[in-house]
CSV table of N, CA and C in Angstrom, one decimal:
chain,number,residue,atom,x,y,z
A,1368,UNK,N,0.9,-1.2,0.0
A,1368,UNK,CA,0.0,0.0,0.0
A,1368,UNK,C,0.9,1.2,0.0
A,1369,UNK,N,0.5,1.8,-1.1
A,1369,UNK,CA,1.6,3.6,-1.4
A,1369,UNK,C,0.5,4.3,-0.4
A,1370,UNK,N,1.1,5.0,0.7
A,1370,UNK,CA,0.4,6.0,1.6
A,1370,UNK,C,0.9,7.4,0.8
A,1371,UNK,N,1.4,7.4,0.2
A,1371,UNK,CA,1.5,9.2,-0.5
A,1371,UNK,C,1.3,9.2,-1.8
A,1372,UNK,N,-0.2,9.1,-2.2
A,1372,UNK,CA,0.0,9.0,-3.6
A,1372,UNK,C,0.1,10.2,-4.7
A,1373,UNK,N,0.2,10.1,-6.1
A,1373,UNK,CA,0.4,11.8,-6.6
A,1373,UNK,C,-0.4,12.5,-6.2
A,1374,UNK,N,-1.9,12.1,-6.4
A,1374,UNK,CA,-2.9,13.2,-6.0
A,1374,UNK,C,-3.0,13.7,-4.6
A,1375,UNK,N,-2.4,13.4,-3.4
A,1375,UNK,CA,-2.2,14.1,-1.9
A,1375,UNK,C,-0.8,14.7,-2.5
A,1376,UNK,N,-0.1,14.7,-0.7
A,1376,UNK,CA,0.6,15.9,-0.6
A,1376,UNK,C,2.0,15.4,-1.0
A,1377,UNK,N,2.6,16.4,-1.6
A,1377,UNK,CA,4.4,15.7,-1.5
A,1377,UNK,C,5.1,15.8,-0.4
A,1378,UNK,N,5.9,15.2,-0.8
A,1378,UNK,CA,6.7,14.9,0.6
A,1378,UNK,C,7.2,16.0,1.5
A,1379,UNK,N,7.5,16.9,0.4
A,1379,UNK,CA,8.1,18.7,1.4
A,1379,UNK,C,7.2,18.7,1.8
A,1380,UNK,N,5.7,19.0,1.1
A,1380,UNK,CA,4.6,19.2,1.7
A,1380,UNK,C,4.3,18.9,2.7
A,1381,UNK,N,4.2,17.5,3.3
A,1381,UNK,CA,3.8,16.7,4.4
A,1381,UNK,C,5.0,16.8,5.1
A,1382,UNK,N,5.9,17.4,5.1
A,1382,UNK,CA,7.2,17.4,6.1
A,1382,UNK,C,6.7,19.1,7.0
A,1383,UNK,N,6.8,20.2,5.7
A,1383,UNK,CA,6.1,21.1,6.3
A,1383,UNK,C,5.0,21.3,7.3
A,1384,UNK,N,4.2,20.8,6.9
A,1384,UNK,CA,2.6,20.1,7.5
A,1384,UNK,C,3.1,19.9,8.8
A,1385,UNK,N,3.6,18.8,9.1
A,1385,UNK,CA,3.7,17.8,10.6
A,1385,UNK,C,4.9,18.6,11.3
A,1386,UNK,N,5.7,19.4,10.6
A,1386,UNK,CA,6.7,20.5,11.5
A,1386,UNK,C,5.9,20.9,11.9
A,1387,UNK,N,5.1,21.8,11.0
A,1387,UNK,CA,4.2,23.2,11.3
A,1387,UNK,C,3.3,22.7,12.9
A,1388,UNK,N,2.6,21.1,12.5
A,1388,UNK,CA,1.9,21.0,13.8
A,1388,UNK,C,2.6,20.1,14.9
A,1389,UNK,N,3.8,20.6,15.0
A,1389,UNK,CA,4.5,19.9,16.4
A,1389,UNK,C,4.7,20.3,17.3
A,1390,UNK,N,4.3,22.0,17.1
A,1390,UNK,CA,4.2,23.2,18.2
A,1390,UNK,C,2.7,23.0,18.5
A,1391,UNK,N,2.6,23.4,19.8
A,1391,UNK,CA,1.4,23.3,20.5
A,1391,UNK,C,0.9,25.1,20.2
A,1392,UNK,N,1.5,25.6,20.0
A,1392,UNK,CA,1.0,27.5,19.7
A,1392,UNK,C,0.2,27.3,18.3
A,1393,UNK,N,1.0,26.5,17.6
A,1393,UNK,CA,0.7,26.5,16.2
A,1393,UNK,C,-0.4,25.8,15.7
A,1394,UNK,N,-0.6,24.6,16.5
A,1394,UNK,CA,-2.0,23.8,16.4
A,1394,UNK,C,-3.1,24.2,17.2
A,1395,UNK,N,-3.3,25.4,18.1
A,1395,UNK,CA,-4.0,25.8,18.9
A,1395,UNK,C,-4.2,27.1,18.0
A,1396,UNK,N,-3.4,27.9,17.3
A,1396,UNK,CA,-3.8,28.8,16.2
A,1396,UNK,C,-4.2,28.0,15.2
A,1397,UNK,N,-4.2,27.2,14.5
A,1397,UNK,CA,-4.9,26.7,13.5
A,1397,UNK,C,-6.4,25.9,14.0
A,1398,UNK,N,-6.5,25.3,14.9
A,1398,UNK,CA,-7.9,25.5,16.1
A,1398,UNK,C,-9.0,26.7,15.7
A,1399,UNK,N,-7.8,27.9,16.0
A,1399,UNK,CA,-8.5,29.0,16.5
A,1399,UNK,C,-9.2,29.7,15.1
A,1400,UNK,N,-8.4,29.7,13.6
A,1400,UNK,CA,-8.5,30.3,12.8
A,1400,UNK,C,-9.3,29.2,11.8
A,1401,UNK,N,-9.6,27.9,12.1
A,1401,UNK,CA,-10.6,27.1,11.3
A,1401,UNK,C,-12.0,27.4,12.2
A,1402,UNK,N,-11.9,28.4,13.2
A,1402,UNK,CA,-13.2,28.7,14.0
A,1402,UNK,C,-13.8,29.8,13.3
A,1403,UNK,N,-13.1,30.3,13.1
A,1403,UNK,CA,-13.2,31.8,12.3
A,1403,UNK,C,-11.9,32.5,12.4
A,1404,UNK,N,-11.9,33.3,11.5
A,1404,UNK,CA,-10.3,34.1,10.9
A,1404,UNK,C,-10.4,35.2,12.5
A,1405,UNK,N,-8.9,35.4,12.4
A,1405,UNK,CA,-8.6,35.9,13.8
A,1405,UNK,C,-7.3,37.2,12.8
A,1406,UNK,N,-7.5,38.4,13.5
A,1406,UNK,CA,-6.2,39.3,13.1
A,1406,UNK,C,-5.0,38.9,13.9
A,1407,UNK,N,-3.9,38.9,13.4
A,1407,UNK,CA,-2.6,38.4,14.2
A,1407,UNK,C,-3.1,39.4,15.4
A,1408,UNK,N,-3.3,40.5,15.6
A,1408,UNK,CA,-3.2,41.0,16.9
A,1408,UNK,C,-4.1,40.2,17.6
A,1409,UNK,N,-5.7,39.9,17.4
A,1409,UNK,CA,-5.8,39.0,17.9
A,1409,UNK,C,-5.3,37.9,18.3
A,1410,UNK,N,-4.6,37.2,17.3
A,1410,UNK,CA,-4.1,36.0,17.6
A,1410,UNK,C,-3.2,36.3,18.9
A,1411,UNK,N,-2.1,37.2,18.9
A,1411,UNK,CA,-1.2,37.3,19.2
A,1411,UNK,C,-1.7,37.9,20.8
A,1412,UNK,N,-2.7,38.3,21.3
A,1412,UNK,CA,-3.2,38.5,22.4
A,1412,UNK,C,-3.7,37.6,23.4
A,1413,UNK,N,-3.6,36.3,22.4
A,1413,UNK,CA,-4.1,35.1,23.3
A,1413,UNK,C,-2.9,34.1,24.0
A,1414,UNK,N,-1.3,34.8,23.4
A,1414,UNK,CA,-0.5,34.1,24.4
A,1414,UNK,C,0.4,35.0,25.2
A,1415,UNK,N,1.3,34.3,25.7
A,1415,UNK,CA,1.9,35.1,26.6
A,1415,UNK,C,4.0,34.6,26.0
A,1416,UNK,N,3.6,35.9,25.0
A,1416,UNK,CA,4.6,35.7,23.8
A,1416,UNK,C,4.8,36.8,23.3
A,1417,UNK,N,5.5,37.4,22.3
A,1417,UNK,CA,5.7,38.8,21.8
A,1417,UNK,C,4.9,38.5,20.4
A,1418,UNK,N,4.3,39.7,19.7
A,1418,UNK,CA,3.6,40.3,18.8
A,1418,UNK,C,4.8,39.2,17.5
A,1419,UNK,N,5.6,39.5,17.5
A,1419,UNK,CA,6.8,39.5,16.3
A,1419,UNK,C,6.6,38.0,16.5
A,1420,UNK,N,7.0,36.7,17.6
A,1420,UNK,CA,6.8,35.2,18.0
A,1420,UNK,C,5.5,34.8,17.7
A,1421,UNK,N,4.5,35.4,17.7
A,1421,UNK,CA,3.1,35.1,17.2
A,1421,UNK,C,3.0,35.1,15.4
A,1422,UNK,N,3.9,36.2,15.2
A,1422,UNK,CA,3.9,36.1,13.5
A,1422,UNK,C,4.7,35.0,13.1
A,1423,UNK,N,6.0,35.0,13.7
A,1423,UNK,CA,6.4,33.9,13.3
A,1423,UNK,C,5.9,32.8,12.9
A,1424,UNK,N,5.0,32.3,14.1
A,1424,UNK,CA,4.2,31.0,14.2
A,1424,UNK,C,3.3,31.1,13.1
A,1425,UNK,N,2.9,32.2,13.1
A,1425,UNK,CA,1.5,32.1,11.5
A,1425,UNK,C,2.3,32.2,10.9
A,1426,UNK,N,3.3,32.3,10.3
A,1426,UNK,CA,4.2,32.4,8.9
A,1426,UNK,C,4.5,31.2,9.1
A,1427,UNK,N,5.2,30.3,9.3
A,1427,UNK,CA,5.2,28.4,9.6
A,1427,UNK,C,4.3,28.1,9.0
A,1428,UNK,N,2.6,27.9,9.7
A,1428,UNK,CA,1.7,27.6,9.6
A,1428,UNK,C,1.6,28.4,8.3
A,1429,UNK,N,1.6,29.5,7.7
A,1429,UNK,CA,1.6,29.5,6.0
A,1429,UNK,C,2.5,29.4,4.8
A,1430,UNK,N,3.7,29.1,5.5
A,1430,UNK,CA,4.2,28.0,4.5
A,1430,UNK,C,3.8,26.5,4.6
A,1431,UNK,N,3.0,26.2,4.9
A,1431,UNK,CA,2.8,24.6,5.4
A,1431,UNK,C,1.0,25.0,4.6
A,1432,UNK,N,0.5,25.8,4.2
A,1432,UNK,CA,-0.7,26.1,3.9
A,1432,UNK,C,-1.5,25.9,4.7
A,1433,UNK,N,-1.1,25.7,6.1
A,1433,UNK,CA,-2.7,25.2,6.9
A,1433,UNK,C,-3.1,26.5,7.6
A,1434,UNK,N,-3.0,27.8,6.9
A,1434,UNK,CA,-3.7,29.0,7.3
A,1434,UNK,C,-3.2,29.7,6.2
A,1435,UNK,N,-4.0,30.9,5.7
A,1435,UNK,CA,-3.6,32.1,4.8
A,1435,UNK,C,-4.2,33.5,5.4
A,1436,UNK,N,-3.1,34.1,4.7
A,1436,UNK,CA,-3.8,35.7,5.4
A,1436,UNK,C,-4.2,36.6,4.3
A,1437,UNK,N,-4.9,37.4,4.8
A,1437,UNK,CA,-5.6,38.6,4.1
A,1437,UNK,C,-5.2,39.6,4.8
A,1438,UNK,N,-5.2,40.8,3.7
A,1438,UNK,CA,-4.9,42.1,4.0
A,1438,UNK,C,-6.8,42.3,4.6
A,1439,UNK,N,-6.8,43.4,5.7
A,1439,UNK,CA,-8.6,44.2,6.2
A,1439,UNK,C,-7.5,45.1,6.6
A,1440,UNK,N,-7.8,46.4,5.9
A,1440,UNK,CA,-7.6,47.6,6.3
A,1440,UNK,C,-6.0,47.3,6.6
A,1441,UNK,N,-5.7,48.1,7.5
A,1441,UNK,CA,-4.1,47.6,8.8
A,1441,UNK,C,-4.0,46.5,9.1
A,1442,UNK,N,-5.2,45.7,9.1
A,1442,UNK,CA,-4.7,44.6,9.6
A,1442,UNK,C,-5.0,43.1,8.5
A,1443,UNK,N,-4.2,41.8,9.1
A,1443,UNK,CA,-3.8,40.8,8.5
A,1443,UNK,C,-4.7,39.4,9.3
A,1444,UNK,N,-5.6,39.0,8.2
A,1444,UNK,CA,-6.5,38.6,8.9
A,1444,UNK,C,-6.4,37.0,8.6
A,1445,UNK,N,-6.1,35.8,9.5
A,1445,UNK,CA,-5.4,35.0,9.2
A,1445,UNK,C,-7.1,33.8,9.4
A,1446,UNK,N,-6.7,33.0,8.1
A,1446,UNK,CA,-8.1,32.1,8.0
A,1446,UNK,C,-7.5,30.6,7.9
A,1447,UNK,N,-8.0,29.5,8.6
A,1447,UNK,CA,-7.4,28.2,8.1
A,1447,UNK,C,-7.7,28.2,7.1
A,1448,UNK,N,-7.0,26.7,6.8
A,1448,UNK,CA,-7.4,26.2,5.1
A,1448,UNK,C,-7.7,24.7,5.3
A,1449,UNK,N,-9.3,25.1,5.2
A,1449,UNK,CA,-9.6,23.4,5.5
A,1449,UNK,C,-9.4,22.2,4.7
A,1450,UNK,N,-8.9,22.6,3.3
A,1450,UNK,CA,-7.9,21.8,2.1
A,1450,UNK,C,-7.1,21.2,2.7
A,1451,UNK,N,-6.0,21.9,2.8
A,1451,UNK,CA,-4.7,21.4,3.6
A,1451,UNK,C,-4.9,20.6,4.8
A,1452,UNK,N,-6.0,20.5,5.6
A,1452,UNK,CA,-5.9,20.3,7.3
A,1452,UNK,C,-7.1,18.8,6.7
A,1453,UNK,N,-7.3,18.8,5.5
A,1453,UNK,CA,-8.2,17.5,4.7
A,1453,UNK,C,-7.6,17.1,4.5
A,1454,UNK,N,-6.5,17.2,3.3
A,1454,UNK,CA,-5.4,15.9,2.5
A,1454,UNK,C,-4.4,15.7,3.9
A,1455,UNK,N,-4.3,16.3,5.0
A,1455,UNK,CA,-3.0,15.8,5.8
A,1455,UNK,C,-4.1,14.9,7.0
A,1456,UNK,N,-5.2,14.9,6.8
A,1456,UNK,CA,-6.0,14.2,7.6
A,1456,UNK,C,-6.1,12.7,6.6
A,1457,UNK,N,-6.3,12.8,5.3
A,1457,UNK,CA,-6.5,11.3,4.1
A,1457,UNK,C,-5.3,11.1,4.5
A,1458,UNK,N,-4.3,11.3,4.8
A,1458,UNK,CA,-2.3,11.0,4.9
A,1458,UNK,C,-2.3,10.1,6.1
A,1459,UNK,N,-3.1,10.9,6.9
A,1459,UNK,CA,-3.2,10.0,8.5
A,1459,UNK,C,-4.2,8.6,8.1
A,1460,UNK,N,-5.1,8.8,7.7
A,1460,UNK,CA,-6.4,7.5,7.9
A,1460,UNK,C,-5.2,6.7,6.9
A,1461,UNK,N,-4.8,6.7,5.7
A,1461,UNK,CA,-4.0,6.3,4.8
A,1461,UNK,C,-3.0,5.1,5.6
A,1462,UNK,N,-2.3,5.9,6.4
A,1462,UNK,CA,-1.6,5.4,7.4
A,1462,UNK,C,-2.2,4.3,8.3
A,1463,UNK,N,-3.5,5.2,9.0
A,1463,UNK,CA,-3.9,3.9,10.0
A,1463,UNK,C,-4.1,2.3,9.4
A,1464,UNK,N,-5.0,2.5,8.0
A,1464,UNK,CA,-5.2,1.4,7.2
A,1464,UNK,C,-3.7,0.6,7.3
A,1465,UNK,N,-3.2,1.2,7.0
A,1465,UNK,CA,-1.3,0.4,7.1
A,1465,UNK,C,-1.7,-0.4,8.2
A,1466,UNK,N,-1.5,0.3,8.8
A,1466,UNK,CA,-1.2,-0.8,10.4
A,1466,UNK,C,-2.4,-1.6,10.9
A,1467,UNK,N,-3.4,-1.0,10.6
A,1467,UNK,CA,-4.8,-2.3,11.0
A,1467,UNK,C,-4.6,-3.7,9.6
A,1468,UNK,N,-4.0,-3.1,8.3
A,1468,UNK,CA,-3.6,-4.4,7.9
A,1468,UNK,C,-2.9,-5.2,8.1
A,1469,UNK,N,-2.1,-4.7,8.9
A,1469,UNK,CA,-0.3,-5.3,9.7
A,1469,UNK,C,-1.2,-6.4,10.7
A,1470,UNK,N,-2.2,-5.3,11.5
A,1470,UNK,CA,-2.5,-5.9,12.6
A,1470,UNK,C,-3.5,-7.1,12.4
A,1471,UNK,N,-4.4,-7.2,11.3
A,1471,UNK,CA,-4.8,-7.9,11.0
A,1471,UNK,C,-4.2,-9.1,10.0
A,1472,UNK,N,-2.9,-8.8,9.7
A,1472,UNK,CA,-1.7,-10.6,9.0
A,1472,UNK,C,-1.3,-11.0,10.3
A,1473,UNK,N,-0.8,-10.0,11.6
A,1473,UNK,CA,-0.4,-10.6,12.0
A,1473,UNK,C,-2.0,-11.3,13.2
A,1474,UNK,N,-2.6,-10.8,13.0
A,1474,UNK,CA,-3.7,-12.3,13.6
A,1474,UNK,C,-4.1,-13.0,12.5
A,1475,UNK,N,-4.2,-13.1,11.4
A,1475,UNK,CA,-4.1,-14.1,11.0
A,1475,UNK,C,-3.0,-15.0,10.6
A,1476,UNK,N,-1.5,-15.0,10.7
A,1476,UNK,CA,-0.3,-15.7,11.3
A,1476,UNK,C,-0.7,-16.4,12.7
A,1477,UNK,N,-1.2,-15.5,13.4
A,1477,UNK,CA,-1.3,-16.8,14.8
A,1477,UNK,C,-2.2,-17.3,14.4
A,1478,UNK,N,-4.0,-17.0,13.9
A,1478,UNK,CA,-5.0,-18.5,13.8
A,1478,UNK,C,-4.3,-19.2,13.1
A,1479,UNK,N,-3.5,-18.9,11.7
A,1479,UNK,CA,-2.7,-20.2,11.4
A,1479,UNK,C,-1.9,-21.1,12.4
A,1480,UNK,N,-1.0,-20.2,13.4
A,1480,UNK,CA,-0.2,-21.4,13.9
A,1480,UNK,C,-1.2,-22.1,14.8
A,1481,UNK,N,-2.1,-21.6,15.3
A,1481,UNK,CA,-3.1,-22.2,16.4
A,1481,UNK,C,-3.7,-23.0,15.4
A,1482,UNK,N,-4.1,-23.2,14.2
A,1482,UNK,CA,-4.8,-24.4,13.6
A,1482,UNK,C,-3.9,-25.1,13.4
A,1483,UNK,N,-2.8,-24.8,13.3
A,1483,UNK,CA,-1.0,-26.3,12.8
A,1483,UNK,C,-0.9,-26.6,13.8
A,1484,UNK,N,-1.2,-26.2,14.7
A,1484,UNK,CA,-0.6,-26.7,16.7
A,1484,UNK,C,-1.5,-26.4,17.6
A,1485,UNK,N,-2.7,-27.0,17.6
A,1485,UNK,CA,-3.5,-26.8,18.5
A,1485,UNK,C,-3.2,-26.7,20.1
A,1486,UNK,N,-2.4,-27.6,20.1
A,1486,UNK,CA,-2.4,-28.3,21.5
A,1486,UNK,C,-1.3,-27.2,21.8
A,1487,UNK,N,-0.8,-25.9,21.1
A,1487,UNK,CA,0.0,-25.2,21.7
A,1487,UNK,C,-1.0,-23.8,22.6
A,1488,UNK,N,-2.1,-23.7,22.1
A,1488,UNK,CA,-3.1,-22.6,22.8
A,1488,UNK,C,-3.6,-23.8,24.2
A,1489,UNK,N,-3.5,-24.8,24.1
A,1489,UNK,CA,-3.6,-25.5,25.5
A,1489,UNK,C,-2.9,-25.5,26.3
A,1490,UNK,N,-1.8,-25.7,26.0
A,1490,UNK,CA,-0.6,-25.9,26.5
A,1490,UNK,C,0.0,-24.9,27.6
A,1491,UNK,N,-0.3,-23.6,26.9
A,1491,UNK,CA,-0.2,-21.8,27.5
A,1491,UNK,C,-1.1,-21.8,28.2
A,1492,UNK,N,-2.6,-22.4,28.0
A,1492,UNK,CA,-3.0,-22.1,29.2
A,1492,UNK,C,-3.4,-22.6,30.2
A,1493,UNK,N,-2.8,-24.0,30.0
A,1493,UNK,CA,-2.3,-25.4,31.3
A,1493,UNK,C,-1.4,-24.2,32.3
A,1494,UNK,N,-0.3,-23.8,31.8
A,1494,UNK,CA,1.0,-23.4,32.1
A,1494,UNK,C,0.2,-21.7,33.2
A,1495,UNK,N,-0.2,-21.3,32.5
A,1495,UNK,CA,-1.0,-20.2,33.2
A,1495,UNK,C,-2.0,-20.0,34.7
A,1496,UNK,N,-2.8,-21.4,34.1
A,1496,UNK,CA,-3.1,-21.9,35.4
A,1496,UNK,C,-2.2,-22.8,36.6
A,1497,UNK,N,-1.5,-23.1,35.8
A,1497,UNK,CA,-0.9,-23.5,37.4
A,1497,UNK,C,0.1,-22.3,38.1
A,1498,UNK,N,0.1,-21.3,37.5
A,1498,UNK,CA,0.8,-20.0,38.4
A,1498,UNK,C,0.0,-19.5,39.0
A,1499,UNK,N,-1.1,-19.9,38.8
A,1499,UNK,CA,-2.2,-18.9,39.5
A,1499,UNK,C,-2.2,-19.6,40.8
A,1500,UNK,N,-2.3,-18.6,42.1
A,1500,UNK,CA,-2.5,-19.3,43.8
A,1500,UNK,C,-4.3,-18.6,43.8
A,1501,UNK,N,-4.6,-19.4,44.6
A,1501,UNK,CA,-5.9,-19.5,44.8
A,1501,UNK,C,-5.8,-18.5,46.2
């Protein structure tokens, strides 16, 4: 199973992406701005950070596309992009599938060995019960 196919994200892409959300500021402003668009001063009012540290963080988050800004008047009015925060969401479920198929060969490897050796699921739990004290 190819988990990154052409039509999702490239790989800078998705490396951007999962940088951008490894800060806890940065996924709590992308929270904030998929609620409704927020002006960086807004934004920047809600931590206990500098003005200039707050843009930062939304500049990350807009190279990674998971927010864009707009000029309003003076101010820069920053909106998620629920595009981006969709294809890096298909990237994840993509993924899960991976491992619930993993997880389902490898239960099907053990009903196999338990059908070729029965007496081996008895045997474990002969062995089990006699550790047990009453």
């Amino acid at each position: 199973m190819v988990v990154n196919k052409s039509d999702q994200l490239a790989d800078a892409e998705v490396d951007r992406i999962f940088h951008a959300l490894a800060d806890a500021t940065r996924r709590d402003i992308v929270t904030r701005v998929l609620r409704r668009p927020h002006s960086v001063s807004e934004l920047a009012a809600g931590y206990a950070m500098s003005f200039a540290a707050v843009q930062k963080h939304v500049a990350v988050l807009e190279r990674a596309a998971l927010v864009s800004k707009t000029k309003r008047g003076r101010e820069q009015l920053v909106r998620g992009e629920v595009d981006t925060v969709a294809r890096a969401t298909e990237l994840l479920r993509a993924y899960e599938q991976l491992w619930h198929a993993r997880a389902e060969g490898i239960d099907a490897l053990l009903a196999a060995e338990r059908v070729s050796d029965p007496g081996a699921t008895g045997a474990a739990d002969s062995a089990n019960d006699t550790n047990k004290t009453d």
